[in-house]
Amino acid sequence: MSSKKSELKITIDSAGLGRRIDELALISEAPAPVVTRVLFSEADRRGREYVRRAAREAGLALREDAVGNIFARWEGSEPGLPAVGSGSHTDAIPNAGRYDGVVGVLGAFEALAALKRAGFRPRRPLEVVMFTAEEPTRFGLGCLGSRLMAGSISVEKAQALRDREGRTLDELRTAAGCSGPLASVRLPTGYYHAFVELHIEQGPILEADGIPIGIVEHIAGPSSYRVTLHGEGGHAGAVPMPVRHDALLAGAEIALAVERAAITSGSRDTVGTVGVFRIEPGAVNSVPFKAYLEIDLRDARLDTRSKALAIIRSSAEEACARRGVRMEFEEINADPPAAGDPETVAIAESVCAELGLRSLRMVSRAYHDSLFMARVSPTTMVFIPCRNGWSHRPEEYASPEHIAWGAEVLAHTLARLAT
Ligand code: GLV
Ligand code: MN
Ligand code: MN
């Protein structure tokens, strides 16, 4: 039995959803309009409390796992069926905006609340997830919660993670009140019938084309690397240029090689960034003896990503040899791209057509928890435009109208899947 749009009158409470997004934005480590909520910080913990309250207000039943993933559930009428999942994250990188991730969590609560108001009764359970640490800020590794749920990281590797202060995941999750073995986070096979994540696009395409909804067919594969460079320090006035082993300059060459490799890979989806670059001792009159870089390299294709990585590595080795700098080059993660499920994509697309909303099939160059949900469930994502494509900065903005349309498309798509 299909739930056609005509049978279901969905009214999204746009003002209420906007208010909740604004309230959550005020829970931040930095003053407004900046949103910073790093995993297991005080702000992240208060953010989680806000999410629990919002879930209860939407009439959903709560459960949490050992890494702090929060599940908010509406039981279906037929016991034992796999759930239809939705959700996203509420952690935020330093100096972020208020919509990344949040629209997919609070928007999913509103979608379910709207379905309840419309009198819909799901046959399958509907479940909203707030995933722990989609952002890599604390441990250098993104999608920690969904990665563990999908079994895409071993418990040993997760336990070996350290933050900058040397604290482990076990220490931090226990302090945050999470209990139970990490192994229990992994989802049983077939747990989700389908998964749909609502998110801002974080790029400029929908806005530029005047299209309100994107439907994700493919998520690019992210990879990241840490590079530690050991040079030789000394007095900035006294050490002559020809005998220097400046760790920063070797790092600078590597950063430029990342840019060059991404541009020349042969795929326009290759993107490379050095987003972390620290030097020691960091004094104006001292030659840097140590540099630490983190490289983010992504692509919708694995062959061109590998080609770019090979260029980066060989350029880095050459620069370090020439400069007499010792290099440690370590992979943090190298995840394959994920394909959206054609049937789930088609359902979301037909929902848009029935609502009279134009939609566009898209590649997501940003990663999302859906990258990992796609490994264990038929998955797609619903994108909405954001102003100028801005994201990961405080100016991030999505209009109430687009957010409401996104939540409405999500509600109808979830209804179809749960019927
Ligand atoms: C997620 O925030 C990403 O970096 O793509
Ligand atoms: Mn993000
Ligand atoms: Mn996000």
Tab-separated table of C-alpha atoms and ligand atoms in Angstrom:
chain	number	residue	atom	x	y	z
A	1	MET	CA	0.000	0.000	0.000
A	2	SER	CA	1.511	3.275	-0.932
A	3	SER	CA	1.000	6.523	0.897
A	4	LYS	CA	0.322	9.067	-1.816
A	5	LYS	CA	0.782	12.758	-1.179
A	6	SER	CA	-2.905	13.307	-1.876
A	7	GLU	CA	-3.816	11.043	1.050
A	8	LEU	CA	-1.578	12.800	3.490
A	9	LYS	CA	-1.856	16.460	4.444
A	10	ILE	CA	1.524	17.405	5.838
A	11	THR	CA	1.872	20.799	7.470
A	12	ILE	CA	5.378	21.631	8.610
A	13	ASP	CA	5.523	23.976	11.594
A	14	SER	CA	8.137	26.168	9.970
A	15	ALA	CA	8.152	28.769	12.760
A	16	GLY	CA	8.554	26.108	15.455
A	17	LEU	CA	11.351	24.369	13.539
A	18	GLY	CA	13.129	27.690	12.966
A	19	ARG	CA	12.834	28.536	16.659
A	20	ARG	CA	14.353	25.208	17.656
A	21	ILE	CA	17.239	25.659	15.193
A	22	ASP	CA	17.883	29.116	16.681
A	23	GLU	CA	17.688	27.815	20.254
A	24	LEU	CA	20.168	25.033	19.570
A	25	ALA	CA	22.510	27.564	17.907
A	26	LEU	CA	22.754	29.427	21.207
A	27	ILE	CA	24.321	26.343	22.781
A	28	SER	CA	27.863	26.988	21.624
A	29	GLU	CA	31.424	27.240	22.862
A	30	ALA	CA	31.747	30.604	21.092
A	31	PRO	CA	29.526	33.706	21.086
A	32	ALA	CA	26.731	33.983	18.484
A	33	PRO	CA	26.579	33.876	15.523
A	34	VAL	CA	29.461	31.399	15.752
A	35	VAL	CA	28.440	27.834	16.538
A	36	THR	CA	31.124	25.532	17.936
A	37	ARG	CA	30.117	22.232	19.512
A	38	VAL	CA	33.036	19.848	19.608
A	39	LEU	CA	32.365	16.248	20.566
A	40	PHE	CA	31.798	15.803	24.310
A	41	SER	CA	32.526	19.456	25.100
A	42	GLU	CA	30.194	21.157	27.556
A	43	ALA	CA	28.308	22.654	24.580
A	44	ASP	CA	27.991	19.277	22.857
A	45	ARG	CA	26.619	17.772	26.056
A	46	ARG	CA	24.088	20.582	26.441
A	47	GLY	CA	23.247	20.244	22.743
A	48	ARG	CA	22.531	16.564	23.305
A	49	GLU	CA	20.217	17.460	26.173
A	50	TYR	CA	18.397	19.844	23.832
A	51	VAL	CA	18.050	17.063	21.245
A	52	ARG	CA	16.605	14.679	23.846
A	53	ARG	CA	14.056	17.305	24.886
A	54	ALA	CA	13.076	18.026	21.275
A	55	ALA	CA	12.638	14.295	20.636
A	56	ARG	CA	10.366	13.938	23.649
A	57	GLU	CA	8.355	16.955	22.513
A	58	ALA	CA	7.893	15.215	19.163
A	59	GLY	CA	6.476	12.240	21.082
A	60	LEU	CA	9.383	9.896	20.312
A	61	ALA	CA	10.923	7.229	22.539
A	62	LEU	CA	14.627	7.616	23.326
A	63	ARG	CA	17.523	5.189	23.431
A	64	GLU	CA	21.276	5.842	23.394
A	65	ASP	CA	24.179	3.603	22.548
A	66	ALA	CA	27.667	3.253	23.987
A	67	VAL	CA	29.188	6.030	21.869
A	68	GLY	CA	26.332	8.478	22.474
A	69	ASN	CA	24.361	8.040	19.249
A	70	ILE	CA	20.807	9.092	20.182
A	71	PHE	CA	17.859	7.179	18.658
A	72	ALA	CA	14.339	8.637	18.794
A	73	ARG	CA	11.712	6.153	17.703
A	74	TRP	CA	8.093	5.926	16.642
A	75	GLU	CA	7.013	2.295	16.673
A	76	GLY	CA	5.253	0.854	13.654
A	77	SER	CA	1.994	-1.041	13.631
A	78	GLU	CA	3.595	-4.327	12.538
A	79	PRO	CA	6.035	-5.654	15.136
A	80	GLY	CA	9.505	-6.827	14.159
A	81	LEU	CA	9.952	-4.945	10.882
A	82	PRO	CA	13.212	-3.090	10.153
A	83	ALA	CA	12.991	0.647	10.811
A	84	VAL	CA	13.075	3.514	8.354
A	85	GLY	CA	15.821	5.826	9.568
A	86	SER	CA	16.573	9.512	9.244
A	87	GLY	CA	18.805	11.960	11.078
A	88	SER	CA	22.163	13.668	11.052
A	89	HIS	CA	24.505	15.287	13.582
A	90	THR	CA	24.528	18.285	15.915
A	91	ASP	CA	28.234	18.563	16.651
A	92	ALA	CA	29.770	21.560	14.914
A	93	ILE	CA	33.340	22.352	13.910
A	94	PRO	CA	34.991	25.454	15.373
A	95	ASN	CA	33.552	28.628	13.840
A	96	ALA	CA	30.601	26.878	12.209
A	97	GLY	CA	27.046	27.928	11.452
A	98	ARG	CA	23.711	26.710	12.775
A	99	TYR	CA	22.313	24.531	9.973
A	100	ASP	CA	24.929	21.868	9.135
A	101	GLY	CA	23.579	18.602	10.572
A	102	VAL	CA	21.023	20.352	12.778
A	103	VAL	CA	18.463	20.669	9.955
A	104	GLY	CA	18.646	16.893	9.496
A	105	VAL	CA	18.021	16.143	13.185
A	106	LEU	CA	15.462	18.790	14.159
A	107	GLY	CA	13.947	18.637	10.652
A	108	ALA	CA	13.411	14.890	11.031
A	109	PHE	CA	11.714	15.402	14.415
A	110	GLU	CA	9.437	17.947	12.769
A	111	ALA	CA	8.774	15.597	9.834
A	112	LEU	CA	7.665	12.873	12.249
A	113	ALA	CA	5.622	15.319	14.328
A	114	ALA	CA	3.917	16.514	11.124
A	115	LEU	CA	3.150	12.909	10.149
A	116	LYS	CA	1.595	12.369	13.577
A	117	ARG	CA	-0.510	15.517	13.212
A	118	ALA	CA	-1.629	14.263	9.790
A	119	GLY	CA	-2.892	11.040	11.388
A	120	PHE	CA	-0.328	8.832	9.641
A	121	ARG	CA	0.298	5.396	11.190
A	122	PRO	CA	3.609	3.824	10.112
A	123	ARG	CA	3.719	0.109	9.441
A	124	ARG	CA	7.486	0.057	9.954
A	125	PRO	CA	9.117	1.910	12.838
A	126	LEU	CA	10.436	5.400	12.092
A	127	GLU	CA	13.664	6.293	13.830
A	128	VAL	CA	15.613	9.544	13.975
A	129	VAL	CA	19.308	9.310	14.818
A	130	MET	CA	21.540	12.020	16.183
A	131	PHE	CA	24.928	10.626	15.251
A	132	THR	CA	27.909	11.183	17.517
A	133	ALA	CA	30.817	13.170	16.061
A	134	GLU	CA	30.129	13.458	12.369
A	135	GLU	CA	32.780	16.162	12.525
A	136	PRO	CA	36.406	15.120	12.880
A	137	THR	CA	37.464	17.941	15.197
A	138	ARG	CA	38.300	16.032	18.366
A	139	PHE	CA	39.805	12.809	17.070
A	140	GLY	CA	40.695	13.765	13.492
A	141	LEU	CA	38.217	11.193	12.203
A	142	GLY	CA	34.732	12.060	10.957
A	143	CYS	CA	31.506	10.050	11.273
A	144	LEU	CA	32.613	8.227	14.374
A	145	GLY	CA	29.109	7.240	15.479
A	146	SER	CA	27.863	6.099	12.075
A	147	ARG	CA	31.206	4.435	11.295
A	148	LEU	CA	30.846	2.298	14.418
A	149	MET	CA	27.173	1.614	13.669
A	150	ALA	CA	28.109	0.341	10.212
A	151	GLY	CA	31.052	-1.698	11.508
A	152	SER	CA	33.382	0.347	9.275
A	153	ILE	CA	35.940	0.916	12.012
A	154	SER	CA	37.228	-1.745	14.364
A	155	VAL	CA	36.697	-1.297	18.082
A	156	GLU	CA	40.498	-1.465	18.498
A	157	LYS	CA	41.031	1.410	16.089
A	158	ALA	CA	38.310	3.456	17.786
A	159	GLN	CA	39.871	2.781	21.174
A	160	ALA	CA	43.278	3.886	19.913
A	161	LEU	CA	41.965	7.368	19.002
A	162	ARG	CA	43.460	10.231	21.029
A	163	ASP	CA	42.530	13.892	21.072
A	164	ARG	CA	45.125	16.684	21.210
A	165	GLU	CA	45.335	16.362	24.984
A	166	GLY	CA	45.901	12.610	24.704
A	167	ARG	CA	42.438	11.669	25.984
A	168	THR	CA	40.875	8.483	24.660
A	169	LEU	CA	37.388	7.876	23.330
A	170	ASP	CA	36.688	5.591	26.286
A	171	GLU	CA	37.707	8.276	28.801
A	172	LEU	CA	35.617	10.950	27.128
A	173	ARG	CA	32.524	8.896	26.433
A	174	THR	CA	32.471	7.575	30.000
A	175	ALA	CA	32.801	11.114	31.371
A	176	ALA	CA	29.878	12.105	29.120
A	177	GLY	CA	27.719	9.349	30.618
A	178	CYS	CA	27.893	6.774	27.802
A	179	SER	CA	28.197	3.198	28.965
A	180	GLY	CA	28.500	-0.269	27.499
A	181	PRO	CA	31.028	-1.893	25.167
A	182	LEU	CA	31.850	-0.079	21.909
A	183	ALA	CA	31.245	-3.334	20.046
A	184	SER	CA	27.548	-3.046	20.924
A	185	VAL	CA	27.221	0.099	18.768
A	186	ARG	CA	27.303	-1.939	15.546
A	187	LEU	CA	23.831	-2.324	14.036
A	188	PRO	CA	22.434	-5.803	13.481
A	189	THR	CA	22.295	-6.753	9.794
A	190	GLY	CA	19.198	-5.367	8.086
A	191	TYR	CA	18.388	-3.004	10.964
A	192	TYR	CA	17.226	-0.268	8.585
A	193	HIS	CA	14.787	-0.823	5.738
A	194	ALA	CA	15.970	2.512	4.320
A	195	PHE	CA	17.730	5.658	5.503
A	196	VAL	CA	17.147	9.261	4.358
A	197	GLU	CA	19.187	12.213	5.651
A	198	LEU	CA	18.071	15.825	5.241
A	199	HIS	CA	20.974	18.285	4.976
A	200	ILE	CA	21.916	21.670	3.595
A	201	GLU	CA	23.787	21.316	0.325
A	202	GLN	CA	26.941	23.072	1.593
A	203	GLY	CA	27.688	24.016	-2.012
A	204	PRO	CA	26.326	26.536	-4.525
A	205	ILE	CA	24.532	24.412	-7.133
A	206	LEU	CA	20.897	24.392	-5.961
A	207	GLU	CA	20.864	28.102	-5.203
A	208	ALA	CA	22.529	28.983	-8.524
A	209	ASP	CA	20.040	26.849	-10.462
A	210	GLY	CA	17.035	28.011	-8.411
A	211	ILE	CA	16.153	24.422	-7.493
A	212	PRO	CA	14.738	23.843	-3.991
A	213	ILE	CA	15.604	20.155	-3.523
A	214	GLY	CA	18.627	18.007	-4.319
A	215	ILE	CA	18.496	14.236	-4.156
A	216	VAL	CA	21.813	12.566	-3.527
A	217	GLU	CA	22.797	9.717	-5.826
A	218	HIS	CA	26.437	9.497	-4.833
A	219	ILE	CA	28.614	10.615	-1.902
A	220	ALA	CA	32.281	11.310	-2.587
A	221	GLY	CA	34.872	9.268	-0.723
A	222	PRO	CA	36.849	11.222	1.879
A	223	SER	CA	40.376	10.471	2.983
A	224	SER	CA	42.703	12.242	5.361
A	225	TYR	CA	46.339	12.101	6.321
A	226	ARG	CA	48.552	13.461	9.063
A	227	VAL	CA	52.019	14.645	8.196
A	228	THR	CA	54.642	15.371	10.827
A	229	LEU	CA	57.802	17.128	9.694
A	230	HIS	CA	60.975	17.186	11.751
A	231	GLY	CA	63.443	19.881	10.678
A	232	GLU	CA	66.022	21.791	12.629
A	233	GLY	CA	65.366	24.913	14.659
A	234	GLY	CA	67.643	27.812	15.364
A	235	HIS	CA	68.028	31.561	15.558
A	236	ALA	CA	66.161	33.395	12.779
A	237	GLY	CA	68.943	35.942	12.560
A	238	ALA	CA	71.938	33.684	12.917
A	239	VAL	CA	71.274	30.521	10.891
A	240	PRO	CA	72.320	31.193	7.265
A	241	MET	CA	69.749	30.352	4.606
A	242	PRO	CA	71.753	27.642	2.785
A	243	VAL	CA	72.069	25.447	5.903
A	244	ARG	CA	68.485	25.605	7.093
A	245	HIS	CA	66.118	22.659	7.508
A	246	ASP	CA	62.907	24.615	7.945
A	247	ALA	CA	59.966	22.311	8.726
A	248	LEU	CA	57.389	24.957	7.838
A	249	LEU	CA	58.803	25.468	4.349
A	250	ALA	CA	58.679	21.731	3.673
A	251	GLY	CA	55.068	21.839	4.887
A	252	ALA	CA	54.327	24.800	2.635
A	253	GLU	CA	55.588	22.859	-0.376
A	254	ILE	CA	53.373	19.943	0.631
A	255	ALA	CA	50.329	22.227	0.933
A	256	LEU	CA	50.977	23.556	-2.568
A	257	ALA	CA	51.414	19.996	-3.839
A	258	VAL	CA	47.977	19.133	-2.411
A	259	GLU	CA	46.429	21.967	-4.412
A	260	ARG	CA	48.295	20.991	-7.583
A	261	ALA	CA	47.448	17.301	-7.228
A	262	ALA	CA	43.735	18.020	-6.784
A	263	ILE	CA	43.648	20.351	-9.784
A	264	THR	CA	45.503	17.965	-12.090
A	265	SER	CA	43.913	14.655	-11.038
A	266	GLY	CA	41.681	14.435	-14.095
A	267	SER	CA	38.421	14.586	-12.107
A	268	ARG	CA	36.669	17.832	-11.294
A	269	ASP	CA	35.415	16.204	-8.091
A	270	THR	CA	38.908	15.890	-6.601
A	271	VAL	CA	39.359	18.385	-3.783
A	272	GLY	CA	42.355	18.690	-1.502
A	273	THR	CA	42.766	20.872	1.584
A	274	VAL	CA	45.358	21.397	4.275
A	275	GLY	CA	43.080	22.517	7.084
A	276	VAL	CA	45.499	22.004	9.957
A	277	PHE	CA	49.015	23.434	9.892
A	278	ARG	CA	50.844	23.899	13.189
A	279	ILE	CA	54.455	24.783	13.720
A	280	GLU	CA	56.836	24.724	16.633
A	281	PRO	CA	58.101	26.698	18.392
A	282	GLY	CA	55.930	29.395	16.734
A	283	ALA	CA	58.176	32.338	17.563
A	284	VAL	CA	58.912	35.108	15.062
A	285	ASN	CA	62.667	34.894	15.558
A	286	SER	CA	63.016	31.116	15.502
A	287	VAL	CA	63.307	28.728	12.547
A	288	PRO	CA	60.413	26.227	12.781
A	289	PHE	CA	61.825	22.845	13.806
A	290	LYS	CA	58.552	20.986	13.581
A	291	ALA	CA	55.408	21.196	11.447
A	292	TYR	CA	52.205	19.217	11.651
A	293	LEU	CA	49.689	19.127	8.800
A	294	GLU	CA	46.404	17.385	8.223
A	295	ILE	CA	45.404	16.825	4.613
A	296	ASP	CA	41.811	16.248	3.517
A	297	LEU	CA	41.550	14.651	0.064
A	298	ARG	CA	38.238	13.631	-1.498
A	299	ASP	CA	36.836	12.459	-4.757
A	300	ALA	CA	33.752	10.864	-6.217
A	301	ARG	CA	36.157	8.429	-7.936
A	302	LEU	CA	38.805	6.299	-6.286
A	303	ASP	CA	41.234	6.146	-9.243
A	304	THR	CA	41.689	9.904	-9.459
A	305	ARG	CA	41.874	10.225	-5.663
A	306	SER	CA	44.669	7.627	-5.636
A	307	LYS	CA	46.464	9.438	-8.424
A	308	ALA	CA	46.289	12.718	-6.471
A	309	LEU	CA	47.568	10.989	-3.333
A	310	ALA	CA	50.516	9.535	-5.238
A	311	ILE	CA	51.441	13.015	-6.516
A	312	ILE	CA	51.185	14.467	-3.011
A	313	ARG	CA	53.352	11.735	-1.513
A	314	SER	CA	56.084	11.901	-4.127
A	315	SER	CA	56.179	15.728	-4.018
A	316	ALA	CA	56.364	15.613	-0.223
A	317	GLU	CA	59.207	13.082	-0.274
A	318	GLU	CA	61.115	15.120	-2.839
A	319	ALA	CA	60.675	18.407	-0.902
A	320	CYS	CA	61.701	16.803	2.388
A	321	ALA	CA	64.780	15.126	0.869
A	322	ARG	CA	65.866	18.398	-0.721
A	323	ARG	CA	65.378	20.322	2.524
A	324	GLY	CA	66.837	17.732	4.886
A	325	VAL	CA	63.545	17.392	6.749
A	326	ARG	CA	62.317	14.046	8.093
A	327	MET	CA	58.689	13.221	7.331
A	328	GLU	CA	56.117	10.884	8.876
A	329	PHE	CA	53.115	10.469	6.549
A	330	GLU	CA	50.192	8.579	8.048
A	331	GLU	CA	46.737	7.744	6.720
A	332	ILE	CA	43.903	8.655	9.105
A	333	ASN	CA	41.093	7.290	6.938
A	334	ALA	CA	40.474	6.463	3.286
A	335	ASP	CA	36.810	5.738	2.753
A	336	PRO	CA	35.313	4.626	-0.544
A	337	PRO	CA	32.526	6.705	-2.097
A	338	ALA	CA	28.955	5.532	-1.511
A	339	ALA	CA	26.133	5.100	-3.978
A	340	GLY	CA	22.605	6.167	-3.171
A	341	ASP	CA	19.944	3.478	-3.499
A	342	PRO	CA	18.173	3.934	-6.868
A	343	GLU	CA	14.750	2.979	-5.486
A	344	THR	CA	15.001	5.329	-2.497
A	345	VAL	CA	16.283	8.106	-4.766
A	346	ALA	CA	13.312	7.515	-7.093
A	347	ILE	CA	10.842	7.669	-4.192
A	348	ALA	CA	12.233	11.013	-2.984
A	349	GLU	CA	12.196	12.284	-6.544
A	350	SER	CA	8.565	11.306	-7.121
A	351	VAL	CA	7.589	12.936	-3.815
A	352	CYS	CA	9.116	16.195	-5.099
A	353	ALA	CA	7.256	15.880	-8.393
A	354	GLU	CA	3.947	15.335	-6.594
A	355	LEU	CA	4.575	18.324	-4.345
A	356	GLY	CA	5.348	20.427	-7.408
A	357	LEU	CA	8.947	20.991	-6.284
A	358	ARG	CA	11.761	20.887	-8.814
A	359	SER	CA	14.551	18.529	-7.814
A	360	LEU	CA	18.026	17.704	-9.011
A	361	ARG	CA	20.006	14.474	-8.659
A	362	MET	CA	23.365	15.339	-7.149
A	363	VAL	CA	26.749	14.159	-5.955
A	364	SER	CA	27.577	15.142	-2.393
A	365	ARG	CA	31.176	16.230	-2.209
A	366	ALA	CA	30.873	16.721	1.528
A	367	TYR	CA	30.668	13.546	3.555
A	368	HIS	CA	27.816	12.727	5.853
A	369	ASP	CA	26.719	9.953	8.179
A	370	SER	CA	24.852	8.653	5.132
A	371	LEU	CA	28.233	7.613	3.706
A	372	PHE	CA	28.211	4.889	6.355
A	373	MET	CA	24.479	4.260	6.495
A	374	ALA	CA	24.703	3.528	2.752
A	375	ARG	CA	26.904	0.543	3.595
A	376	VAL	CA	24.231	-1.069	5.719
A	377	SER	CA	20.978	0.251	4.298
A	378	PRO	CA	19.418	1.567	1.097
A	379	THR	CA	20.122	5.282	1.508
A	380	THR	CA	19.666	8.692	-0.023
A	381	MET	CA	19.861	12.297	1.103
A	382	VAL	CA	17.591	15.280	0.598
A	383	PHE	CA	19.524	18.510	0.072
A	384	ILE	CA	18.227	22.054	0.408
A	385	PRO	CA	20.008	25.184	-0.852
A	386	CYS	CA	22.129	27.326	1.417
A	387	ARG	CA	23.074	30.929	0.749
A	388	ASN	CA	26.132	31.268	-1.513
A	389	GLY	CA	26.883	27.624	-0.794
A	390	TRP	CA	28.413	28.747	2.500
A	391	SER	CA	28.947	26.148	5.189
A	392	HIS	CA	31.453	25.510	7.971
A	393	ARG	CA	31.347	29.235	8.691
A	394	PRO	CA	29.023	31.390	10.825
A	395	GLU	CA	27.386	33.013	7.774
A	396	GLU	CA	25.821	29.663	6.832
A	397	TYR	CA	22.123	30.286	6.068
A	398	ALA	CA	19.162	28.311	4.769
A	399	SER	CA	15.785	30.005	4.352
A	400	PRO	CA	12.774	28.931	6.455
A	401	GLU	CA	10.957	28.157	3.201
A	402	HIS	CA	13.649	25.788	1.959
A	403	ILE	CA	13.955	24.132	5.365
A	404	ALA	CA	10.190	23.583	5.483
A	405	TRP	CA	10.158	22.131	1.935
A	406	GLY	CA	13.040	19.852	2.878
A	407	ALA	CA	11.171	18.642	5.969
A	408	GLU	CA	8.011	18.140	3.924
A	409	VAL	CA	9.822	16.086	1.266
A	410	LEU	CA	11.435	14.108	4.075
A	411	ALA	CA	8.079	13.476	5.784
A	412	HIS	CA	6.434	12.167	2.602
A	413	THR	CA	9.487	10.083	1.674
A	414	LEU	CA	9.642	8.513	5.135
A	415	ALA	CA	5.886	7.861	4.995
A	416	ARG	CA	6.249	6.001	1.683
A	417	LEU	CA	9.117	3.951	3.026
A	418	ALA	CA	7.371	3.174	6.317
A	419	THR	CA	4.107	2.083	4.717
B	1	GLV	C1	31.599	17.048	6.852
B	1	GLV	O1	31.418	17.950	7.646
B	1	GLV	C2	32.594	17.139	5.855
B	1	GLV	O2	33.720	17.596	6.171
B	1	GLV	O3	32.284	16.808	4.689
B	2	MN	MN	30.051	19.724	8.725
B	3	MN	MN	26.946	17.881	8.203
